[in-house]
Amino acid sequence: MPRNQQILLDNRPQGQASASNFKLVASDTPALQDGQVLVRHHYLSLDPYMRGRMNDSKSYAAPQPLGEVMQGGTAGEVIESRDPRFAVGDKVVGFGGWQEYSVVNAAQPGTLKKVDTTRVPLSHYLGAVGMPGVTAWYGLVKIIAPKAGDTVVVSAATGAVGSAFAALAKARGCRVVGIAGGPDKCRYATEELHFGACIDYRVHADTPAMAQALKAACPDGIDGYFENVGGYILDAVMLRMNAFGRIALCGMIAGYDGAPLPMAHPALLLLNRIKMEGFIVSEHMEVWPEALAELGQLVASGQLSPRQSIAQGIAAAPEAFLGLLKGKNFGKQLVQLV
């Protein structure tokens, strides 16, 4: 059996996460039992939600256990099988974590899924045609529920969720405005993802400046907002929301290091009769087939061609993850292992 390199959570962050929170180890892969398959991971998914799970605090999911493999999505290939549902060579996605191999109990529901790589590249099943894409779909379709002609805004616009959100919203006849960091990302949003406009938060670095930029980019106001960041950006969006606007609250990455995120104008929720709803996409598995079918078609047709940032090798995962939290990635952040 192959030697398996793994990244463990060694200790919890005190404030900002750092490379010293992680530990690289190697162990022997155990022999398979009946009903198990051995997967060699080709890609690891790095996602902002992982930072929240590094803390030992109350959340929608249990904290990442210390001394265990960092949890996360994986895409790879079955290299040995003792279950008739999976054959050697099958391409699969699962939740194998930050390691090169995983032994999976194939009978356990939801642990492993075969995917078709003839039309959609394997790596995209961790991004546009995976959890991030379904996250964008749910927030847009089930919470924002836009009409053709609506103006919708998304923060972290060029990431895996934001790029999928743009394609899905444009397919519904919306005008899409993004918020991203830096001129390169904003240019990518408008020229390649076809946003109607993109605002650089590094230039508009406080609530008044961001609100003015949103006023210029959204002259008819904002009907729907997909929130990934929180903080002053949410405050600025609130100042531009139309009556009966809808906010899908997906992430609050500005507060993942423990800093409080007070809302400056909560009265606007009442005055504008705004609907704000937080959601966790794993609690809505009933929508995944419909969402993945649409997302797969968008990728296969070329209507959604998201970028990927790919780090090489398991040892690169911690630094790539820390860079993701600081916005250094361009598109979906992955680690390639094969």
GROMACS .gro file of C-alpha atoms in nm:
model
  338
    1MET     CA    1   0.000   0.000   0.000
    2PRO     CA    2   0.127   0.351  -0.077
    3ARG     CA    3   0.283   0.588   0.174
    4ASN     CA    4   0.039   0.871   0.244
    5GLN     CA    5   0.145   1.230   0.318
    6GLN     CA    6  -0.107   1.425   0.525
    7ILE     CA    7  -0.156   1.775   0.667
    8LEU     CA    8  -0.288   1.781   1.024
    9LEU     CA    9  -0.425   2.068   1.230
   10ASP     CA   10  -0.156   2.078   1.499
   11ASN     CA   11  -0.280   2.372   1.709
   12ARG     CA   12  -0.551   2.637   1.693
   13PRO     CA   13  -0.487   2.992   1.566
   14GLN     CA   14  -0.457   3.280   1.807
   15GLY     CA   15  -0.589   3.559   1.585
   16GLN     CA   16  -0.465   3.514   1.230
   17ALA     CA   17  -0.397   3.163   1.107
   18SER     CA   18  -0.035   3.077   1.028
   19ALA     CA   19   0.167   2.793   0.876
   20SER     CA   20   0.270   2.687   1.228
   21ASN     CA   21  -0.090   2.574   1.293
   22PHE     CA   22  -0.036   2.282   1.053
   23LYS     CA   23   0.187   1.975   1.053
   24LEU     CA   24   0.299   1.754   0.763
   25VAL     CA   25   0.319   1.382   0.847
   26ALA     CA   26   0.338   1.053   0.656
   27SER     CA   27   0.172   0.723   0.734
   28ASP     CA   28   0.107   0.386   0.573
   29THR     CA   29  -0.225   0.350   0.392
   30PRO     CA   30  -0.423   0.068   0.557
   31ALA     CA   31  -0.521  -0.242   0.361
   32LEU     CA   32  -0.874  -0.236   0.222
   33GLN     CA   33  -1.163  -0.421   0.377
   34ASP     CA   34  -1.474  -0.537   0.191
   35GLY     CA   35  -1.686  -0.240   0.086
   36GLN     CA   36  -1.393   0.004   0.077
   37VAL     CA   37  -1.212   0.180  -0.206
   38LEU     CA   38  -0.873   0.350  -0.218
   39VAL     CA   39  -0.871   0.693  -0.385
   40ARG     CA   40  -0.561   0.873  -0.504
   41HIS     CA   41  -0.638   1.243  -0.480
   42HIS     CA   42  -0.554   1.452  -0.785
   43TYR     CA   43  -0.679   1.780  -0.634
   44LEU     CA   44  -0.754   1.922  -0.289
   45SER     CA   45  -1.007   2.202  -0.249
   46LEU     CA   46  -0.913   2.500  -0.031
   47ASP     CA   47  -1.210   2.707   0.086
   48PRO     CA   48  -1.261   3.004   0.322
   49TYR     CA   49  -1.502   2.814   0.550
   50MET     CA   50  -1.209   2.601   0.665
   51ARG     CA   51  -1.071   2.895   0.861
   52GLY     CA   52  -1.380   2.912   1.082
   53ARG     CA   53  -1.357   2.541   1.160
   54MET     CA   54  -0.999   2.585   1.283
   55ASN     CA   55  -1.141   2.774   1.584
   56ASP     CA   56  -1.281   2.591   1.885
   57SER     CA   57  -1.603   2.791   1.892
   58LYS     CA   58  -1.975   2.742   1.834
   59SER     CA   59  -2.062   2.723   1.466
   60TYR     CA   60  -2.286   2.538   1.223
   61ALA     CA   61  -2.030   2.253   1.211
   62ALA     CA   62  -1.806   2.091   1.470
   63PRO     CA   63  -1.453   2.235   1.492
   64GLN     CA   64  -1.174   2.064   1.300
   65PRO     CA   65  -1.026   1.815   1.553
   66LEU     CA   66  -0.667   1.872   1.658
   67GLY     CA   67  -0.416   1.613   1.548
   68GLU     CA   68  -0.633   1.492   1.261
   69VAL     CA   69  -0.620   1.540   0.884
   70MET     CA   70  -0.756   1.879   0.776
   71GLN     CA   71  -1.101   1.821   0.635
   72GLY     CA   72  -1.193   1.928   0.283
   73GLY     CA   73  -1.316   1.831  -0.060
   74THR     CA   74  -1.109   1.616  -0.296
   75ALA     CA   75  -1.120   1.493  -0.654
   76GLY     CA   76  -0.927   1.192  -0.773
   77GLU     CA   77  -0.922   0.839  -0.909
   78VAL     CA   78  -1.006   0.498  -0.767
   79ILE     CA   79  -0.685   0.293  -0.770
   80GLU     CA   80  -0.814  -0.011  -0.576
   81SER     CA   81  -1.168  -0.126  -0.503
   82ARG     CA   82  -1.334  -0.386  -0.289
   83ASP     CA   83  -1.682  -0.255  -0.365
   84PRO     CA   84  -1.872  -0.346  -0.683
   85ARG     CA   85  -2.007   0.009  -0.728
   86PHE     CA   86  -1.661   0.147  -0.802
   87ALA     CA   87  -1.399   0.026  -1.048
   88VAL     CA   88  -1.030   0.105  -1.076
   89GLY     CA   89  -1.000   0.414  -1.295
   90ASP     CA   90  -1.329   0.576  -1.191
   91LYS     CA   91  -1.296   0.952  -1.143
   92VAL     CA   92  -1.457   1.055  -0.814
   93VAL     CA   93  -1.517   1.347  -0.581
   94GLY     CA   94  -1.545   1.321  -0.206
   95PHE     CA   95  -1.435   1.468   0.126
   96GLY     CA   96  -1.099   1.302   0.160
   97GLY     CA   97  -0.918   1.591   0.329
   98TRP     CA   98  -0.565   1.727   0.301
   99GLN     CA   99  -0.387   1.406   0.213
  100GLU     CA  100  -0.265   1.219  -0.093
  101TYR     CA  101  -0.485   0.910  -0.050
  102SER     CA  102  -0.805   0.820   0.131
  103VAL     CA  103  -0.975   0.493   0.218
  104VAL     CA  104  -1.350   0.536   0.170
  105ASN     CA  105  -1.639   0.322   0.293
  106ALA     CA  106  -1.826   0.323  -0.035
  107ALA     CA  107  -2.161   0.216   0.114
  108GLN     CA  108  -2.184   0.526   0.332
  109PRO     CA  109  -2.418   0.776   0.158
  110GLY     CA  110  -2.258   1.090   0.022
  111THR     CA  111  -1.897   0.988   0.078
  112LEU     CA  112  -1.797   0.934  -0.285
  113LYS     CA  113  -1.950   1.027  -0.619
  114LYS     CA  114  -1.846   0.927  -0.971
  115VAL     CA  115  -1.809   1.216  -1.215
  116ASP     CA  116  -1.793   1.242  -1.593
  117THR     CA  117  -1.474   1.413  -1.708
  118THR     CA  118  -1.548   1.391  -2.082
  119ARG     CA  119  -1.715   1.735  -2.086
  120VAL     CA  120  -1.612   1.889  -1.753
  121PRO     CA  121  -1.249   1.875  -1.632
  122LEU     CA  122  -1.201   1.691  -1.302
  123SER     CA  123  -1.077   2.000  -1.115
  124HIS     CA  124  -1.401   2.191  -1.186
  125TYR     CA  125  -1.596   1.941  -0.975
  126LEU     CA  126  -1.436   2.110  -0.673
  127GLY     CA  127  -1.534   2.457  -0.798
  128ALA     CA  128  -1.786   2.565  -1.057
  129VAL     CA  129  -1.955   2.222  -1.076
  130GLY     CA  130  -1.912   2.146  -0.707
  131MET     CA  131  -1.985   2.295  -0.368
  132PRO     CA  132  -1.890   2.656  -0.459
  133GLY     CA  133  -2.109   2.649  -0.770
  134VAL     CA  134  -2.406   2.505  -0.582
  135THR     CA  135  -2.351   2.768  -0.312
  136ALA     CA  136  -2.385   3.042  -0.574
  137TRP     CA  137  -2.689   2.870  -0.725
  138TYR     CA  138  -2.873   2.836  -0.393
  139GLY     CA  139  -2.810   3.193  -0.281
  140LEU     CA  140  -2.920   3.333  -0.616
  141VAL     CA  141  -3.214   3.108  -0.699
  142LYS     CA  142  -3.361   3.031  -0.358
  143ILE     CA  143  -3.289   3.351  -0.161
  144ILE     CA  144  -3.233   3.640  -0.403
  145ALA     CA  145  -3.483   3.492  -0.653
  146PRO     CA  146  -3.414   3.759  -0.917
  147LYS     CA  147  -3.632   3.881  -1.199
  148ALA     CA  148  -3.495   3.970  -1.542
  149GLY     CA  149  -3.361   4.325  -1.527
  150ASP     CA  150  -3.268   4.314  -1.157
  151THR     CA  151  -2.931   4.447  -1.044
  152VAL     CA  152  -2.742   4.196  -0.829
  153VAL     CA  153  -2.407   4.244  -0.655
  154VAL     CA  154  -2.158   3.984  -0.529
  155SER     CA  155  -1.849   4.032  -0.313
  156ALA     CA  156  -1.537   3.818  -0.366
  157ALA     CA  157  -1.656   3.838  -0.724
  158THR     CA  158  -1.375   3.654  -0.902
  159GLY     CA  159  -1.354   3.355  -0.668
  160ALA     CA  160  -1.513   3.018  -0.727
  161VAL     CA  161  -1.851   3.124  -0.589
  162GLY     CA  162  -1.853   3.473  -0.740
  163SER     CA  163  -1.769   3.362  -1.093
  164ALA     CA  164  -2.044   3.098  -1.086
  165PHE     CA  165  -2.287   3.351  -0.944
  166ALA     CA  166  -2.219   3.586  -1.235
  167ALA     CA  167  -2.286   3.322  -1.500
  168LEU     CA  168  -2.604   3.205  -1.328
  169ALA     CA  169  -2.735   3.559  -1.280
  170LYS     CA  170  -2.660   3.663  -1.637
  171ALA     CA  171  -2.845   3.354  -1.762
  172ARG     CA  172  -3.149   3.495  -1.578
  173GLY     CA  173  -3.126   3.837  -1.740
  174CYS     CA  174  -2.973   4.023  -1.446
  175ARG     CA  175  -2.720   4.304  -1.446
  176VAL     CA  176  -2.429   4.176  -1.234
  177VAL     CA  177  -2.188   4.400  -1.042
  178GLY     CA  178  -1.887   4.257  -0.862
  179ILE     CA  179  -1.662   4.367  -0.577
  180ALA     CA  180  -1.303   4.236  -0.592
  181GLY     CA  181  -0.950   4.328  -0.485
  182GLY     CA  182  -0.714   4.485  -0.736
  183PRO     CA  183  -0.728   4.605  -1.098
  184ASP     CA  184  -0.636   4.265  -1.245
  185LYS     CA  185  -0.928   4.091  -1.078
  186CYS     CA  186  -1.169   4.371  -1.170
  187ARG     CA  187  -1.052   4.361  -1.531
  188TYR     CA  188  -1.096   3.983  -1.536
  189ALA     CA  189  -1.448   4.023  -1.395
  190THR     CA  190  -1.558   4.263  -1.667
  191GLU     CA  191  -1.361   4.130  -1.967
  192GLU     CA  192  -1.378   3.752  -1.913
  193LEU     CA  193  -1.666   3.691  -1.671
  194HIS     CA  194  -1.873   3.969  -1.835
  195PHE     CA  195  -1.979   4.152  -1.519
  196GLY     CA  196  -2.154   4.478  -1.595
  197ALA     CA  197  -1.907   4.650  -1.360
  198CYS     CA  198  -1.657   4.559  -1.090
  199ILE     CA  199  -1.551   4.776  -0.795
  200ASP     CA  200  -1.200   4.753  -0.647
  201TYR     CA  201  -1.238   4.747  -0.269
  202ARG     CA  202  -0.870   4.835  -0.229
  203VAL     CA  203  -0.942   5.172  -0.389
  204HIS     CA  204  -1.275   5.220  -0.210
  205ALA     CA  205  -1.157   5.117   0.134
  206ASP     CA  206  -1.428   5.255   0.364
  207THR     CA  207  -1.806   5.272   0.376
  208PRO     CA  208  -1.857   5.620   0.220
  209ALA     CA  209  -1.618   5.549  -0.068
  210MET     CA  210  -1.768   5.206  -0.137
  211ALA     CA  211  -2.122   5.344  -0.119
  212GLN     CA  212  -2.033   5.611  -0.377
  213ALA     CA  213  -1.877   5.352  -0.606
  214LEU     CA  214  -2.188   5.134  -0.574
  215LYS     CA  215  -2.410   5.433  -0.652
  216ALA     CA  216  -2.218   5.490  -0.975
  217ALA     CA  217  -2.214   5.121  -1.070
  218CYS     CA  218  -2.578   5.059  -0.970
  219PRO     CA  219  -2.772   5.372  -1.071
  220ASP     CA  220  -3.104   5.190  -1.023
  221GLY     CA  221  -3.006   5.059  -0.681
  222ILE     CA  222  -2.939   4.700  -0.574
  223ASP     CA  223  -3.211   4.435  -0.579
  224GLY     CA  224  -3.005   4.140  -0.459
  225TYR     CA  225  -2.671   4.096  -0.284
  226PHE     CA  226  -2.464   3.780  -0.234
  227GLU     CA  227  -2.242   3.836   0.069
  228ASN     CA  228  -1.908   3.662   0.114
  229VAL     CA  229  -1.715   3.922   0.314
  230GLY     CA  230  -1.910   4.133   0.566
  231GLY     CA  231  -1.775   4.442   0.741
  232TYR     CA  232  -1.782   4.783   0.576
  233ILE     CA  233  -1.871   4.635   0.236
  234LEU     CA  234  -2.202   4.508   0.374
  235ASP     CA  235  -2.264   4.848   0.533
  236ALA     CA  236  -2.209   5.019   0.198
  237VAL     CA  237  -2.436   4.777   0.012
  238MET     CA  238  -2.711   4.834   0.269
  239LEU     CA  239  -2.706   5.205   0.184
  240ARG     CA  240  -2.781   5.125  -0.181
  241MET     CA  241  -3.036   4.843  -0.143
  242ASN     CA  242  -3.377   4.893  -0.298
  243ALA     CA  243  -3.699   4.835  -0.106
  244PHE     CA  244  -3.774   4.463  -0.074
  245GLY     CA  245  -3.415   4.377  -0.163
  246ARG     CA  246  -3.277   4.033  -0.077
  247ILE     CA  247  -2.940   3.946   0.077
  248ALA     CA  248  -2.799   3.593   0.067
  249LEU     CA  249  -2.552   3.568   0.355
  250CYS     CA  250  -2.295   3.306   0.260
  251GLY     CA  251  -1.967   3.408   0.426
  252MET     CA  252  -1.817   3.670   0.655
  253ILE     CA  253  -1.449   3.627   0.578
  254ALA     CA  254  -1.366   3.970   0.723
  255GLY     CA  255  -1.438   3.826   1.068
  256TYR     CA  256  -1.278   3.483   1.045
  257ASP     CA  257  -0.985   3.590   1.262
  258GLY     CA  258  -1.220   3.669   1.550
  259ALA     CA  259  -1.274   4.043   1.498
  260PRO     CA  260  -1.634   4.155   1.560
  261LEU     CA  261  -1.834   4.267   1.258
  262PRO     CA  262  -2.093   4.519   1.379
  263MET     CA  263  -2.353   4.642   1.131
  264ALA     CA  264  -2.361   5.021   1.098
  265HIS     CA  265  -2.716   5.064   0.969
  266PRO     CA  266  -2.939   4.777   1.090
  267ALA     CA  267  -3.247   5.005   1.075
  268LEU     CA  268  -3.228   4.984   0.695
  269LEU     CA  269  -3.339   4.621   0.719
  270LEU     CA  270  -3.671   4.750   0.848
  271LEU     CA  271  -3.699   5.073   0.650
  272ASN     CA  272  -3.639   4.898   0.317
  273ARG     CA  273  -3.813   4.572   0.420
  274ILE     CA  274  -3.500   4.381   0.328
  275LYS     CA  275  -3.485   4.003   0.349
  276MET     CA  276  -3.148   3.877   0.477
  277GLU     CA  277  -3.100   3.502   0.505
  278GLY     CA  278  -2.792   3.304   0.598
  279PHE     CA  279  -2.749   2.955   0.460
  280ILE     CA  280  -2.519   2.653   0.463
  281VAL     CA  281  -2.531   2.475   0.129
  282SER     CA  282  -2.473   2.127   0.276
  283GLU     CA  283  -2.811   2.160   0.451
  284HIS     CA  284  -2.988   2.180   0.114
  285MET     CA  285  -2.881   1.861  -0.061
  286GLU     CA  286  -3.220   1.841  -0.233
  287VAL     CA  287  -3.120   2.119  -0.476
  288TRP     CA  288  -2.778   1.979  -0.570
  289PRO     CA  289  -2.888   1.768  -0.871
  290GLU     CA  290  -3.072   2.059  -1.033
  291ALA     CA  291  -2.793   2.304  -0.956
  292LEU     CA  292  -2.514   2.076  -1.075
  293ALA     CA  293  -2.699   2.002  -1.400
  294GLU     CA  294  -2.721   2.373  -1.483
  295LEU     CA  295  -2.363   2.444  -1.374
  296GLY     CA  296  -2.228   2.151  -1.575
  297GLN     CA  297  -2.406   2.278  -1.884
  298LEU     CA  298  -2.266   2.629  -1.836
  299VAL     CA  299  -1.910   2.494  -1.810
  300ALA     CA  300  -1.949   2.247  -2.097
  301SER     CA  301  -2.089   2.520  -2.325
  302GLY     CA  302  -1.817   2.769  -2.235
  303GLN     CA  303  -2.059   3.017  -2.073
  304LEU     CA  304  -1.872   2.964  -1.746
  305SER     CA  305  -1.494   2.942  -1.775
  306PRO     CA  306  -1.366   3.013  -1.424
  307ARG     CA  307  -0.999   3.058  -1.346
  308GLN     CA  308  -0.814   2.837  -1.102
  309SER     CA  309  -0.516   2.901  -0.877
  310ILE     CA  310  -0.326   2.573  -0.843
  311ALA     CA  311  -0.053   2.508  -0.587
  312GLN     CA  312   0.169   2.205  -0.640
  313GLY     CA  313   0.214   1.927  -0.385
  314ILE     CA  314   0.064   1.849  -0.045
  315ALA     CA  315   0.330   2.053   0.140
  316ALA     CA  316   0.209   2.367  -0.040
  317ALA     CA  317  -0.145   2.344   0.103
  318PRO     CA  318  -0.099   2.556   0.420
  319GLU     CA  319   0.062   2.855   0.245
  320ALA     CA  320  -0.191   2.836  -0.041
  321PHE     CA  321  -0.472   2.836   0.216
  322LEU     CA  322  -0.329   3.136   0.403
  323GLY     CA  323  -0.295   3.318   0.071
  324LEU     CA  324  -0.661   3.244  -0.006
  325LEU     CA  325  -0.766   3.411   0.319
  326LYS     CA  326  -0.576   3.725   0.212
  327GLY     CA  327  -0.720   3.726  -0.141
  328LYS     CA  328  -0.398   3.621  -0.313
  329ASN     CA  329  -0.573   3.352  -0.518
  330PHE     CA  330  -0.718   3.422  -0.862
  331GLY     CA  331  -1.032   3.210  -0.895
  332LYS     CA  332  -1.079   2.873  -0.728
  333GLN     CA  333  -0.785   2.770  -0.507
  334LEU     CA  334  -0.673   2.409  -0.550
  335VAL     CA  335  -0.374   2.195  -0.464
  336GLN     CA  336  -0.266   1.953  -0.736
  337LEU     CA  337  -0.119   1.625  -0.618
  338VAL     CA  338  -0.086   1.425  -0.942
   0.00000   0.00000   0.00000
